[in-house]
Structures are given as structure tokens and as C-alpha cells.
């Protein structure tokens, strides 16, 4: 878990640097090697690590517009994910998807940019697992801002009424872009939504990866055993703006400060130290993670851009063509 | 004084907000709701500054529940309020289209005219910054295709203000689609053009009146939104080659000013329709058909430019390949005059 978390944190620090390249001095969202929006997840790592620690490659995960930490914990090919973010031909989606739309069928990971949109497909994946009598589970990650969305609530109900093996995970970072939780809901504990559907709901009030691990274990095992869905909410922290370039004028200083101070990565390192993991071991993990990140970024930047002629491939269209999916390019992680 | 006022240039977002603020001052029934419209002032500055003047009762941040708050706007409008509801990106219409096209758009008709829905649905459209398939669509055709909604697409600050006044005062539901790239955002540089002189006082621009943004005798380019500016740029290039293109900005899709387009084609004989939306079953086909119905004899050549029926791709070379640019517009015009 620590390795995933430091990988994710370092990855996002490096993406941030790469993203800002070419966007200076005045921030221009369409300039530089990574244009478009970029939503970083620094401060969210514990939720992804604690939950994904219980998952296998054949378990399905749907993530949100803020997907990288979950992707890393789920084992998505880091090199090809990075190439995708840089818009390269050998990216996970041949440069067509981008950072909010990553698909890695090898580890059953997908994400999308519309709020709560990953919930119904997770229910569908769970339905498939149940119909096939496997013990596979599906996990859908959402932000606390997403739990007022119809797609989320309808999915809870559908999963509950069919006893489907789904775990809904809410990453509560207190903010939906500029809207603090209290302005859009009268219920601060999102896990209470579970009660309305007669499924277990737990909330972990701090982003302690170990606590998340324990809560998620129960939820995932319950799903695997065929006992239906549950809801797990984790308090996480948004250490940065909603997206890169968000000046956060709406956000009180002390809130930014509090979110930066409470650091799940350091907390887990402390926990590990107190359970006799040496500083050297932790440093070695960090070093490995950093190397992997640097390698992925260097590889990605070296990849070719897609040919404009590819634009009409992969979709049914009059006069277009939908070739069979090409094999994954050589040189990815696996 | 009035003279000085007209010299004042505004960005498109400032012009939009000025109209909204003016209507809010004039009538308590006008209010705004949407995600991030209060403290943030709208992700694309579409409500910038309104919270400070009007407070949270009239500038309401709402949960990420488009079905609920857009449907609530319908309900409030039917009670005589004049809500402005913002769907942050038009791409998100999927989660709430039922309230839009089964209620907002249809209630007046279904009620035999007994019910009015005087609301404005504002929404951001357009790509050009690699935000990929779920945040870059233009979807003019989708909203214009479904009956019951007026559809407005400004391309300049002057038009944005006048059309917003008209939209808020209209007793029918209006979908007001603004292109992100035209808003004058610090982080998304606009082309030359959308920033224009804007009068201080309120004024309306009637729906269904296209604007000839450039006169020309050799070919007619019909377009809207961002592509008005690309067409004007293309026209400059063409002028150097001795080809004079007329650029018609539709400004409103529903109602559409067929007359102005047909008149222009009667003069030039050549028609190029440019659209940032998908090609099939969309705006380009509609405009060409209307012209063919009325001025087939005058029509010597037709070209249409639009997104080739693929979702908007992420990588820069791919997005550039699908979104008609200035060069492609100039080339299409050249083809018609050859
Ligand atoms: C249906 C829909 N509405 C609005 C948006 C715009 N949007 C993107 S992220 C976001 C806030 C999400 O907040 P939350 O779910 O708490 O996740 P966080 O960004 O805080 O991780 C909004 C409103 C969207 N993508 N989809």
C-alpha cells in the first residue's frame, strides 16, 4: 500500500511539472505537452490503496475524473497510462481517451469524466460476475459531490435489490470544485445514504490507509461471498485545486492548510516505522517508486503521436472503419 | 456619453453577465442556479460577480444533480419565475435530458399553451483545448433538432448581451450555448473578434436574425460560434487571393434566419456551411436543405465542414483533424469558386 501511495504521489508531482510546461507565464490550458484539464489526486491515495489492496485483476474498478491514484493501485500499466495522458499513439486508448477516459481491460479498470457515471457500469460488471457464478466484485469510486447524482442513487438501489457484489467507495474531500459539502447537502456523513437502500455503510473519518484497508476488507469479502453491496466513505484531502490552474479563490486559506497538513502518506510511513519497518526499507520503496514513475514518463514522452488518419478508426461511422482492437504495443509495463 | 459608452469593449462573458445582472435588477423573478455559479462565478465566468451583488438566494450553488435543478427551473418558471439554470458543459446533458426535452421543451405544447416555461438554460460548448470526448462537444444540432426550445449561440460580446436580454425576457424556454473559447477567459485565450464594444444600456437582439459579419460577393460561409471567427480569418486570406467571402453568423439556430442565408446565396451562388458539431443529421445538412428548397437554381456549389461523426478525440493532432480550422474553411471556399 505504501508503495502504491508514494508512486501515486510522486507520479502526480511529476505530471504537475510536465503539465505546467509551456503554460507559463500566463496559464493557457491548451498549451504544453499535456493540454486539456488535469485533475490530480494528491491527498486521495489512502482510499485507493486501502480498497484496491483487496482486489484482483479480474475485479472491476470504475473511477472518476480524478483517476490516477486508483489506476495505480489497481495495477494499470503505468507506461501506457502516461502515454495516454501525453496523447500518444501507444497510450492505453491510442490517444483518443486522455486523462479522464482511461481504459485498461487487462486489469479491468475504466474511468470517465461525468459525475457518478461509473456507478451503473460497476453494477453491470457485478451482474456479469453473479450470472457467471464467479466471486468477482466490482468497485465504483465517486467523490462526495457525486452522491447527490441520480446515477449514484439508482445504482445503489439496483445493486441492493439484486444483491450484487459491488462496493461503492466515496472519496470525501469536502469540495466539489468550489462547492463545500455543507452547501449542497444537509447530511455530512455520506455513508448514511446506504441506510436508505438497506445496505451496510461505513465512514472512515480520517485518511488512514490501514483503517480503509480494514473497512474495505469487510465490504469486499461480503461482496465476494455473495452477500451484496456496501458503501464505504473515506475522508480524504484535496491538497490542490480542483484542476490544474484552479486558483481556489473560493477556498479559505486554513482549509487548504489543513488539507495539506493531514497527509495519509506520511501517516502510513509513521505507522510502518512504529511496526519496525526501517527507514532504509521505506527509502528503498520510495526510490523504486520514483524510478518507475520517471521511467514511465520518459517512455511516454518518447512515443509517437497518433496519425490524424486514425481519427475515424474505432467507431462505427459511415465511411469509417472499426478495425479489431490492435494488440497492446510493446514496451508497456507488462 | 452614449458615444463613449459604445466605445467600451467587453469580453463575451462580461457582456453576458451584464445582461443577466441588469435583468436581475429589474425583476425579482430572475434568479440563477447551477454548479459553481456562486463563489466561483461559473467555471467559464458566465456568472462572475453576481453573488456579490445579489446574494445566495438569487445566485444559487446547487448539488451536482442536474435532473433536480434543471427540472426545478422548469417548475419555478411555470410559477412565473424566470430562472437561469446552467448546465456546466453541454456534454453533461445526458444525465438530465429528460427534464430538458420532456418538460422544459414540451410543457407549453402539451398543455395546449396553458403553461409557459420562461427559463434560460445556459451551457458551455466547444473544444479546441484537448479536453476529449466528454467535455468538448458542441451539440448544436441535438438541441435544435428537438422541438420546443429556442437555441441561441452568440459569437461576440455585443451579440451575447443582446441575445441574453432577449432570452431572459422570452416566454419560451431558451437554450443559450456559449463557446468556451470565446468567453475571454485568462486561461483560454480567445481569437481576435469576440471582444467588442458593448453599450451600457440594455438592448435586445431579436431571435431569428442572422448577422452578416462580413460582406462578399463570391461565396457565402454560414456558421456560428467560434467558427464565425475562423471563417472571418479565412475570408481575409481569401481576399488576398481575390475571393470575397460573405460570412453569415446565424446567431440563433431556432428560430433560424433562412431568409438572410438564401439572399446571400442568391448573390454569391456558392454555399459553405461550417459547424463544430457532428456532420450527419445536423446543422450543415439543415442549412444546405433550406437553401436548396428555396434557391436551388442559384446554387452553383456546396461544401460542408463539420466533425466527421466521431467522438472528439483527445490527442492534439486528432482533435485538430476533426475540428474545422481556418485553412480548411478557406480551402472549402476555394473549391466552390473553382
Ligand atoms: C454530470 C456532471 N456534472 C458536472 C460535472 C462537472 N464536474 C466535474 S468534477 C465536479 C466536482 C466533483 O466533485 P466530487 O464528486 O466531490 O469529486 P472531487 O472532484 O472533489 O474529487 C463537477 C461538478 C461533471 N463532470 N458531470
XYZ file of C-alpha atoms and ligand atoms in Angstrom:
698
model
C 0.000 0.000 0.000
C 2.809 2.380 0.871
C 4.448 1.735 -2.447
C 1.260 2.461 -4.376
C 0.719 5.621 -2.387
C 4.194 7.030 -2.904
C 4.062 6.027 -6.550
C 0.800 7.894 -6.962
C 2.047 10.937 -5.083
C 5.284 11.156 -6.994
C 3.533 10.467 -10.269
C 1.224 13.385 -9.746
C 4.009 15.707 -8.690
C 5.789 14.877 -11.906
C 2.642 15.180 -14.023
C 2.067 18.567 -12.475
C 5.523 19.683 -13.599
C 5.022 18.314 -17.063
C 1.568 19.844 -17.295
C 2.806 23.307 -16.411
C 5.447 23.156 -19.087
C 4.593 25.515 -21.900
C 1.733 27.011 -19.905
C 3.912 29.726 -18.382
C 3.983 32.607 -17.705
C 0.218 33.051 -18.225
C -1.638 29.802 -17.719
C -3.057 28.653 -21.059
C -4.928 25.392 -20.721
C -4.417 24.393 -24.356
C -0.637 24.867 -24.385
C 2.157 22.476 -23.489
C 2.733 18.736 -23.735
C -0.386 17.864 -21.684
C -3.303 20.099 -22.617
C -6.929 19.752 -21.523
C -7.991 19.532 -17.919
C -5.860 17.680 -15.405
C -7.330 16.598 -12.072
C -4.720 15.418 -9.615
C -5.465 13.241 -6.644
C -2.773 14.210 -4.155
C -4.337 13.555 -0.766
C -6.679 10.856 -2.034
C -4.184 7.985 -2.079
C -5.282 6.147 1.060
C -8.750 5.419 -0.300
C -7.407 3.856 -3.463
C -4.698 1.858 -1.732
C -6.836 0.591 1.136
C -9.585 -0.609 -1.170
C -7.553 -1.937 -4.100
C -5.385 -3.988 -1.756
C -8.290 -6.454 -1.678
C -8.810 -6.628 -5.407
C -7.594 -8.994 -8.092
C -7.035 -8.260 -11.738
C -10.380 -9.770 -12.636
C -12.252 -7.492 -10.236
C -13.660 -4.452 -11.949
C -12.989 -0.876 -10.923
C -14.643 2.256 -12.273
C -13.041 5.521 -11.282
C -13.781 9.189 -11.803
C -12.343 12.274 -13.478
C -9.601 12.049 -10.807
C -8.384 8.566 -11.632
C -4.608 8.191 -11.430
C -4.214 7.031 -7.849
C -6.895 4.400 -8.279
C -5.403 3.287 -11.586
C -2.012 2.857 -9.972
C -3.396 0.845 -7.069
C -5.411 -1.309 -9.480
C -2.284 -2.115 -11.419
C -2.955 -0.220 -14.628
C 0.009 -0.233 -17.000
C 1.770 2.925 -15.868
C 3.725 3.476 -19.034
C 0.761 3.197 -21.339
C -1.380 5.292 -18.998
C 1.256 8.000 -19.092
C 1.497 7.786 -22.854
C -2.263 8.246 -22.973
C -2.071 11.344 -20.819
C 0.543 12.714 -23.193
C -1.779 11.905 -26.098
C 0.446 9.291 -27.711
C -0.322 6.540 -30.179
C 0.809 3.806 -27.790
C -1.261 5.116 -24.904
C -3.910 2.917 -23.303
C -6.506 4.361 -25.677
C -4.325 5.307 -28.669
C -4.517 8.950 -27.666
C -8.274 9.060 -28.054
C -9.273 8.944 -24.405
C -6.998 11.160 -22.369
C -6.573 11.531 -18.645
C -10.256 11.286 -17.713
C -11.027 8.375 -20.007
C -8.524 5.623 -19.302
C -9.345 2.016 -20.059
C -7.136 -0.938 -19.176
C -9.102 -4.139 -19.776
C -6.116 -6.230 -18.653
C -6.832 -5.214 -15.078
C -10.477 -4.256 -15.608
C -10.052 -0.582 -14.965
C -12.071 2.236 -16.501
C -12.826 5.811 -15.610
C -14.880 8.642 -17.037
C -15.382 12.354 -16.717
C -19.060 12.686 -15.924
C -20.186 12.678 -12.339
C -21.366 9.292 -10.988
C -21.172 7.831 -14.457
C -19.029 4.906 -13.356
C -21.630 3.589 -10.903
C -24.050 1.894 -13.308
C -21.292 0.099 -15.254
C -19.893 -1.199 -11.971
C -23.320 -2.599 -11.160
C -23.328 -4.197 -14.598
C -19.943 -5.771 -14.042
C -21.192 -7.161 -10.751
C -24.238 -8.516 -12.539
C -21.974 -10.296 -15.010
C -19.912 -11.793 -12.191
C -23.033 -13.023 -10.441
C -24.568 -14.503 -13.589
C -21.344 -16.329 -14.311
C -21.068 -17.568 -10.754
C -17.608 -16.175 -10.233
C -16.618 -14.493 -6.997
C -15.580 -11.331 -8.819
C -16.518 -7.976 -7.369
C -16.887 -4.501 -8.790
C -15.868 -1.297 -7.081
C -17.038 2.140 -8.071
C -15.198 5.201 -6.798
C -17.025 8.537 -6.576
C -16.427 11.886 -4.931
C -18.730 13.159 -2.185
C -20.072 15.620 -4.726
C -21.299 12.719 -6.826
C -23.585 11.167 -4.262
C -26.422 13.570 -4.995
C -26.453 12.393 -8.573
C -29.240 10.156 -9.788
C -26.844 7.681 -11.336
C -25.274 7.000 -7.939
C -28.539 6.587 -6.054
C -30.134 4.464 -8.740
C -27.076 2.230 -8.787
C -27.197 1.694 -5.039
C -30.792 0.627 -5.313
C -30.242 -1.672 -8.275
C -27.230 -3.304 -6.639
C -29.115 -3.760 -3.382
C -32.275 -5.202 -4.827
C -30.295 -7.751 -6.823
C -27.748 -8.452 -4.054
C -24.902 -7.664 -6.387
C -21.232 -7.813 -5.457
C -20.485 -4.100 -5.630
C -18.599 -1.826 -3.275
C -19.297 1.870 -3.650
C -16.432 3.997 -2.383
C -16.911 7.678 -1.654
C -13.788 9.800 -1.536
C -14.920 12.736 0.572
C -12.523 15.631 0.090
C -15.109 18.168 1.312
C -15.191 20.010 -2.007
C -16.903 19.681 -5.351
C -14.900 22.206 -7.347
C -15.833 25.382 -5.438
C -18.800 23.995 -3.566
C -18.199 22.882 0.007
C -20.175 19.864 1.087
C -22.356 21.789 3.527
C -23.723 23.989 0.766
C -25.130 21.075 -1.198
C -26.197 18.536 1.394
C -27.631 18.579 4.880
C -26.068 15.221 5.649
C -22.337 15.369 6.207
C -21.923 11.606 6.551
C -22.300 10.279 3.019
C -22.276 6.677 4.169
C -25.748 7.287 5.621
C -27.038 7.069 2.071
C -26.564 3.299 2.438
C -29.312 3.042 5.039
C -31.896 4.128 2.505
C -31.076 1.057 0.470
C -30.674 -1.328 3.352
C -27.009 -1.984 2.776
C -24.085 -1.554 5.151
C -22.441 1.847 5.105
C -19.322 2.876 6.975
C -17.418 6.092 7.167
C -13.731 6.407 7.953
C -13.206 9.878 9.339
C -9.541 10.168 8.503
C -7.488 9.010 5.540
C -5.683 6.288 7.389
C -4.817 3.647 4.821
C -4.876 0.912 7.456
C -8.357 1.860 8.607
C -9.520 1.958 4.993
C -7.927 -1.443 4.418
C -9.896 -2.925 7.308
C -13.220 -1.405 6.361
C -12.786 -2.310 2.718
C -11.876 -5.876 3.626
C -15.264 -6.379 5.170
C -17.062 -4.806 2.227
C -15.121 -6.675 -0.443
C -15.378 -10.012 1.367
C -19.086 -9.516 1.844
C -19.454 -8.915 -1.884
C -17.245 -11.884 -2.779
C -19.243 -14.136 -0.549
C -22.405 -13.220 -2.421
C -23.898 -11.103 0.348
C -24.476 -7.977 -1.661
C -23.278 -4.413 -1.940
C -21.936 -1.975 0.584
C -20.863 1.602 0.807
C -17.574 2.854 2.221
C -16.850 6.532 2.667
C -13.335 7.763 3.322
C -12.377 11.263 4.370
C -9.581 12.260 2.046
C -7.882 15.575 1.438
C -7.707 17.756 -1.622
C -4.204 19.113 -1.381
C -4.514 21.206 -4.543
C -7.052 22.987 -6.694
C -9.869 21.048 -8.310
C -7.961 21.006 -11.582
C -4.592 22.322 -12.519
C -4.978 26.029 -12.990
C -7.712 26.381 -10.367
C -6.682 29.415 -8.307
C -9.023 28.324 -5.465
C -10.096 31.894 -4.720
C -13.211 30.426 -3.112
C -11.280 28.309 -0.612
C -10.286 29.579 2.840
C -6.531 29.523 3.478
C -6.876 27.495 6.647
C -8.785 24.830 4.776
C -6.000 24.474 2.222
C -3.504 24.385 5.062
C -5.462 21.739 6.976
C -5.770 19.530 3.919
C -2.042 19.779 3.281
C -1.106 19.103 6.865
C -3.098 15.885 7.158
C -1.042 13.626 4.984
C -2.000 9.997 4.615
C 1.316 9.072 3.029
C 3.292 10.343 5.985
C 0.820 8.805 8.375
C 1.306 5.392 6.844
C 5.088 5.823 6.896
C 4.852 6.597 10.621
C 2.700 3.530 11.172
C 5.181 1.377 9.306
C 8.092 2.769 11.289
C 6.337 2.030 14.544
C 5.772 -1.517 13.383
C 9.509 -1.888 12.880
C 9.896 -1.162 9.208
C 13.222 0.603 8.948
C 13.797 3.995 7.394
C 16.055 2.317 4.865
C 13.288 -0.008 3.765
C 10.905 2.905 3.346
C 13.510 4.867 1.428
C 14.081 1.890 -0.838
C 10.363 1.687 -1.573
C 10.255 5.373 -2.358
C 13.240 5.084 -4.619
C 11.715 2.180 -6.514
C 8.502 4.131 -6.937
C 10.315 7.198 -8.180
C 12.293 5.196 -10.681
C 9.168 3.570 -12.015
C 7.496 6.931 -12.422
C 10.474 8.502 -14.161
C 10.735 5.549 -16.462
C 7.062 5.752 -17.374
C 7.241 9.462 -18.103
C 10.415 9.161 -20.137
C 8.932 6.259 -22.119
C 5.679 8.097 -22.711
C 7.328 11.251 -23.958
C 9.321 9.207 -26.397
C 6.250 7.677 -28.015
C 4.823 8.806 -31.351
C 1.720 10.933 -31.646
C -1.250 9.382 -33.403
C -1.644 9.830 -37.125
C -4.645 12.045 -37.955
C -5.851 9.281 -40.277
C -6.571 7.149 -37.188
C -9.282 9.519 -36.113
C -12.087 7.617 -37.839
C -10.967 4.239 -36.540
C -12.523 2.506 -33.543
C -16.017 3.830 -34.132
C -18.838 2.752 -36.382
C -19.297 5.608 -38.769
C -20.498 5.998 -42.326
C -17.433 5.519 -44.447
C -15.296 4.854 -41.420
C -13.939 1.583 -40.158
C -13.813 -0.254 -36.919
C -10.764 -2.488 -37.060
C -10.290 -5.162 -34.471
C -8.580 -3.717 -31.416
C -4.878 -3.709 -32.022
C -2.641 -5.612 -29.655
C -1.178 -3.568 -26.865
C 2.040 -2.011 -28.064
C 5.277 -3.465 -26.886
C 7.059 -1.641 -24.136
C 4.307 -1.194 -21.573
C 4.684 -2.384 -18.006
C 3.654 -5.919 -18.610
C -21.969 59.956 -23.274
C -23.769 57.293 -25.273
C -20.956 57.569 -27.755
C -18.338 56.999 -25.078
C -20.330 54.079 -23.743
C -20.315 52.325 -27.083
C -16.544 52.543 -27.245
C -16.313 50.347 -24.183
C -15.133 46.861 -25.050
C -16.183 43.819 -23.079
C -15.317 40.161 -23.207
C -18.180 37.877 -24.104
C -18.523 36.635 -20.547
C -18.703 40.172 -19.121
C -21.336 41.061 -21.675
C -23.441 38.010 -20.800
C -23.186 38.714 -17.092
C -24.080 42.366 -17.609
C -27.355 41.372 -19.243
C -28.159 38.876 -16.502
C -27.392 41.431 -13.772
C -29.499 44.059 -15.448
C -32.466 41.713 -15.724
C -31.992 40.644 -12.103
C -32.096 44.277 -11.008
C -35.252 44.836 -12.987
C -37.141 41.816 -11.802
C -37.082 39.767 -8.618
C -38.291 36.735 -10.502
C -34.965 36.355 -12.305
C -32.521 34.106 -10.489
C -29.533 31.925 -11.319
C -28.729 28.375 -10.315
C -26.061 25.920 -11.226
C -22.897 24.232 -10.084
C -20.120 26.624 -9.078
C -22.102 29.682 -10.160
C -21.819 31.499 -6.832
C -18.318 31.794 -5.334
C -16.565 30.532 -8.438
C -18.625 32.750 -10.734
C -19.080 29.954 -13.229
C -16.243 27.793 -14.485
C -16.326 29.873 -17.690
C -17.044 33.190 -15.937
C -20.669 33.109 -17.007
C -21.890 34.324 -13.599
C -18.817 36.234 -12.440
C -19.656 38.867 -9.829
C -23.349 38.053 -9.475
C -23.053 36.582 -5.984
C -21.568 39.786 -4.581
C -24.460 41.884 -5.843
C -27.395 39.527 -5.436
C -26.510 37.117 -2.627
C -27.045 33.412 -2.276
C -30.827 33.486 -2.544
C -30.641 34.640 -6.118
C -27.323 33.117 -7.170
C -27.609 29.540 -6.009
C -24.932 26.891 -5.986
C -26.725 23.574 -6.274
C -25.806 19.920 -5.765
C -24.420 18.007 -8.734
C -27.964 16.936 -9.542
C -28.787 18.318 -12.956
C -32.050 16.443 -13.214
C -33.210 18.043 -9.983
C -32.121 21.607 -10.516
C -32.918 21.910 -14.207
C -36.272 20.301 -13.544
C -36.692 22.703 -10.631
C -36.052 25.590 -13.006
C -38.892 24.278 -15.157
C -41.155 24.144 -12.129
C -40.209 27.612 -10.964
C -40.639 29.008 -14.465
C -44.114 27.563 -14.666
C -44.877 29.502 -11.496
C -43.884 32.729 -13.210
C -40.269 32.926 -12.091
C -37.560 33.453 -14.728
C -34.763 31.087 -13.756
C -31.433 30.854 -15.492
C -30.037 27.362 -14.960
C -26.531 26.476 -16.017
C -25.507 23.067 -17.294
C -21.757 23.380 -16.852
C -20.739 21.605 -20.071
C -23.295 20.715 -22.717
C -21.775 17.223 -22.714
C -23.412 16.565 -19.348
C -26.918 16.821 -20.828
C -27.114 13.058 -20.745
C -27.813 12.952 -17.035
C -30.711 15.427 -17.261
C -32.028 15.443 -20.809
C -35.386 14.152 -19.706
C -36.151 17.322 -17.796
C -34.884 19.365 -20.732
C -36.697 17.810 -23.617
C -39.695 16.169 -21.976
C -40.585 19.061 -19.665
C -38.792 22.286 -20.436
C -39.309 21.907 -24.169
C -42.712 20.224 -24.283
C -44.844 21.535 -21.453
C -46.130 24.556 -23.321
C -47.274 22.424 -26.224
C -48.584 19.534 -24.176
C -50.634 21.952 -22.110
C -52.175 23.442 -25.209
C -50.443 26.674 -24.428
C -51.776 26.806 -20.864
C -48.301 26.680 -19.362
C -45.305 28.905 -20.064
C -41.719 27.909 -19.303
C -39.826 31.203 -19.398
C -36.413 29.878 -18.420
C -32.933 30.068 -19.862
C -30.665 27.049 -19.897
C -27.089 28.254 -20.314
C -24.359 25.834 -21.254
C -20.763 25.821 -22.439
C -19.909 24.207 -25.753
C -16.897 23.539 -27.901
C -13.454 22.048 -27.944
C -10.038 23.199 -29.171
C -8.159 22.533 -25.956
C -7.943 18.743 -25.928
C -10.476 18.022 -23.253
C -11.612 14.918 -25.116
C -14.890 13.226 -25.847
C -16.904 14.094 -22.741
C -16.021 17.790 -22.449
C -15.596 19.097 -25.986
C -18.829 18.584 -27.822
C -20.799 21.323 -29.455
C -24.172 19.605 -29.923
C -25.922 22.494 -31.643
C -27.853 20.013 -33.705
C -29.133 17.962 -30.775
C -30.850 20.894 -29.114
C -32.022 22.480 -32.355
C -33.478 19.173 -33.513
C -35.827 18.700 -30.588
C -38.899 20.917 -30.852
C -39.922 23.468 -28.269
C -36.653 25.179 -27.351
C -35.168 28.297 -28.846
C -31.443 27.912 -29.351
C -29.056 30.841 -29.144
C -25.336 30.830 -29.996
C -23.551 34.185 -29.679
C -20.164 34.820 -31.234
C -19.382 38.318 -29.976
C -19.798 40.295 -26.782
C -22.315 42.626 -28.454
C -24.458 39.696 -29.565
C -24.022 37.890 -26.265
C -25.524 40.757 -24.299
C -28.414 41.495 -26.624
C -29.304 37.850 -27.021
C -29.190 37.299 -23.264
C -31.640 40.131 -22.657
C -33.917 38.614 -25.260
C -33.518 35.152 -23.784
C -34.463 36.174 -20.270
C -37.473 38.182 -21.468
C -38.701 35.392 -23.736
C -41.702 33.460 -22.540
C -40.423 30.270 -24.125
C -37.530 28.156 -22.909
C -34.245 29.236 -24.418
C -31.032 27.229 -24.610
C -28.144 29.680 -24.599
C -24.982 27.941 -25.805
C -21.744 29.837 -25.326
C -18.427 28.717 -26.730
C -15.720 28.435 -24.056
C -13.034 29.717 -26.374
C -14.960 32.977 -26.963
C -15.574 33.907 -23.341
C -12.358 35.845 -22.811
C -11.012 33.614 -20.056
C -7.498 34.250 -18.811
C -6.657 30.592 -19.217
C -8.169 30.016 -22.616
C -7.101 32.768 -24.996
C -9.845 33.878 -27.357
C -9.295 34.652 -31.006
C -9.458 38.290 -32.177
C -13.048 39.294 -32.521
C -15.403 38.246 -29.700
C -14.348 41.219 -27.587
C -16.398 44.102 -29.000
C -17.834 47.449 -27.995
C -20.933 46.917 -25.874
C -23.441 49.624 -24.921
C -24.011 50.161 -21.201
C -27.764 50.219 -21.524
C -29.959 47.190 -22.034
C -30.798 46.227 -25.587
C -32.261 43.164 -27.202
C -31.340 41.307 -30.348
C -34.362 39.582 -31.810
C -34.131 35.852 -32.323
C -34.109 34.681 -35.919
C -31.962 37.487 -37.280
C -28.667 36.318 -38.669
C -25.872 38.839 -38.867
C -23.711 39.284 -41.914
C -20.349 39.648 -40.212
C -18.527 40.248 -43.484
C -19.885 41.093 -46.896
C -18.634 39.380 -50.018
C -19.801 38.548 -53.492
C -18.118 35.236 -54.351
C -19.221 32.720 -51.754
C -21.389 32.524 -48.642
C -19.998 30.979 -45.500
C -22.734 30.172 -42.988
C -21.595 29.394 -39.479
C -21.892 30.309 -35.814
C -19.992 30.455 -32.529
C -16.236 30.031 -32.665
C -16.273 29.313 -36.360
C -17.523 32.791 -37.177
C -14.059 33.970 -36.225
C -12.337 31.201 -38.116
C -14.452 31.993 -41.171
C -13.593 35.690 -40.918
C -9.923 34.805 -40.753
C -10.294 32.520 -43.750
C -12.083 35.322 -45.586
C -9.100 37.608 -45.033
C -6.793 35.034 -46.579
C -9.173 34.533 -49.481
C -9.443 38.270 -50.061
C -5.718 38.340 -50.715
C -6.361 35.785 -53.433
C -9.143 37.875 -54.878
C -12.015 35.805 -53.499
C -14.579 37.731 -51.460
C -16.410 35.532 -48.995
C -19.532 36.656 -47.194
C -19.702 35.403 -43.616
C -23.168 34.879 -42.180
C -23.389 34.369 -38.421
C -26.665 32.584 -37.681
C -26.678 33.773 -34.019
C -29.817 31.785 -33.311
C -30.387 28.272 -34.560
C -34.019 28.132 -33.515
C -35.504 30.203 -34.969
C -33.159 30.201 -37.963
C -32.961 33.141 -40.312
C -33.254 31.254 -43.560
C -34.020 34.445 -45.461
C -30.648 36.083 -44.885
C -28.827 32.916 -45.836
C -30.868 32.441 -49.006
C -30.414 36.081 -50.008
C -26.705 35.764 -49.612
C -26.569 32.608 -51.691
C -28.663 34.256 -54.392
C -25.942 36.887 -54.551
C -22.897 34.611 -54.399
C -24.148 31.341 -55.837
C -21.874 29.328 -53.551
C -22.515 27.963 -50.103
C -20.124 26.676 -47.465
C -21.604 25.662 -44.116
C -19.197 25.309 -41.200
C -20.140 23.644 -37.938
C -18.202 22.386 -34.921
C -20.905 19.799 -34.304
C -21.149 16.323 -35.827
C -21.694 16.168 -39.546
C -24.569 13.771 -40.052
C -28.165 14.776 -39.328
C -27.009 18.178 -38.159
C -26.761 21.867 -38.856
C -24.849 21.612 -42.113
C -27.444 19.356 -43.693
C -30.237 21.577 -42.413
C -28.828 24.793 -43.852
C -27.998 23.225 -47.187
C -31.504 21.788 -47.437
C -33.183 25.077 -46.651
C -31.143 26.802 -49.311
C -31.802 24.020 -51.811
C -35.526 24.272 -51.179
C -35.603 27.957 -51.936
C -32.724 28.792 -54.205
C -31.691 25.630 -55.977
C -31.308 27.474 -59.262
C -28.849 29.914 -57.784
C -26.761 27.253 -56.132
C -23.621 26.546 -58.091
C -21.585 24.748 -55.470
C -21.955 23.500 -51.913
C -19.487 22.319 -49.312
C -19.962 21.452 -45.698
C -17.407 21.255 -42.937
C -18.160 19.598 -39.648
C -16.855 16.998 -37.223
C -16.738 13.713 -39.168
C -19.107 11.725 -36.946
C -16.522 10.649 -34.414
C -16.460 11.485 -30.716
C -13.997 14.300 -30.055
C -10.568 12.689 -29.655
C -8.051 13.754 -27.022
C -4.623 13.908 -28.665
C -3.881 17.239 -30.295
C -3.293 16.013 -33.875
C -6.526 14.038 -33.695
C -8.646 16.874 -32.358
C -7.177 19.239 -34.911
C -8.077 16.747 -37.596
C -11.776 16.771 -36.718
C -12.373 20.421 -35.838
C -12.602 22.570 -38.998
C -9.855 25.175 -38.967
C -9.246 28.359 -40.891
C -7.261 26.586 -43.575
C -9.999 24.038 -44.147
C -12.626 26.763 -44.429
C -10.550 28.691 -46.953
C -9.975 25.508 -48.921
C -13.682 24.666 -48.973
C -14.472 28.138 -50.287
C -11.780 27.807 -52.965
C -13.336 24.535 -54.073
C -16.687 26.217 -54.571
C -15.314 29.047 -56.685
C -13.033 26.963 -58.849
C -22.887 15.267 -14.562
C -21.745 16.186 -14.332
N -21.993 17.393 -13.792
C -20.977 18.243 -13.548
C -19.699 17.900 -13.855
C -18.563 18.860 -13.620
N -17.732 18.457 -12.523
C -16.589 17.769 -12.709
S -15.839 17.384 -11.299
C -17.032 18.124 -10.384
C -16.948 18.113 -8.896
C -16.900 16.734 -8.391
O -16.790 16.732 -7.014
P -16.586 15.374 -6.250
O -17.525 14.337 -6.770
O -16.665 15.675 -4.814
O -15.140 14.900 -6.671
P -13.761 15.650 -6.486
O -13.559 16.455 -7.727
O -13.840 16.503 -5.274
O -12.738 14.577 -6.387
C -18.005 18.677 -11.197
C -19.177 19.438 -10.735
C -19.475 16.642 -14.440
N -18.254 16.236 -14.791
N -20.511 15.803 -14.654
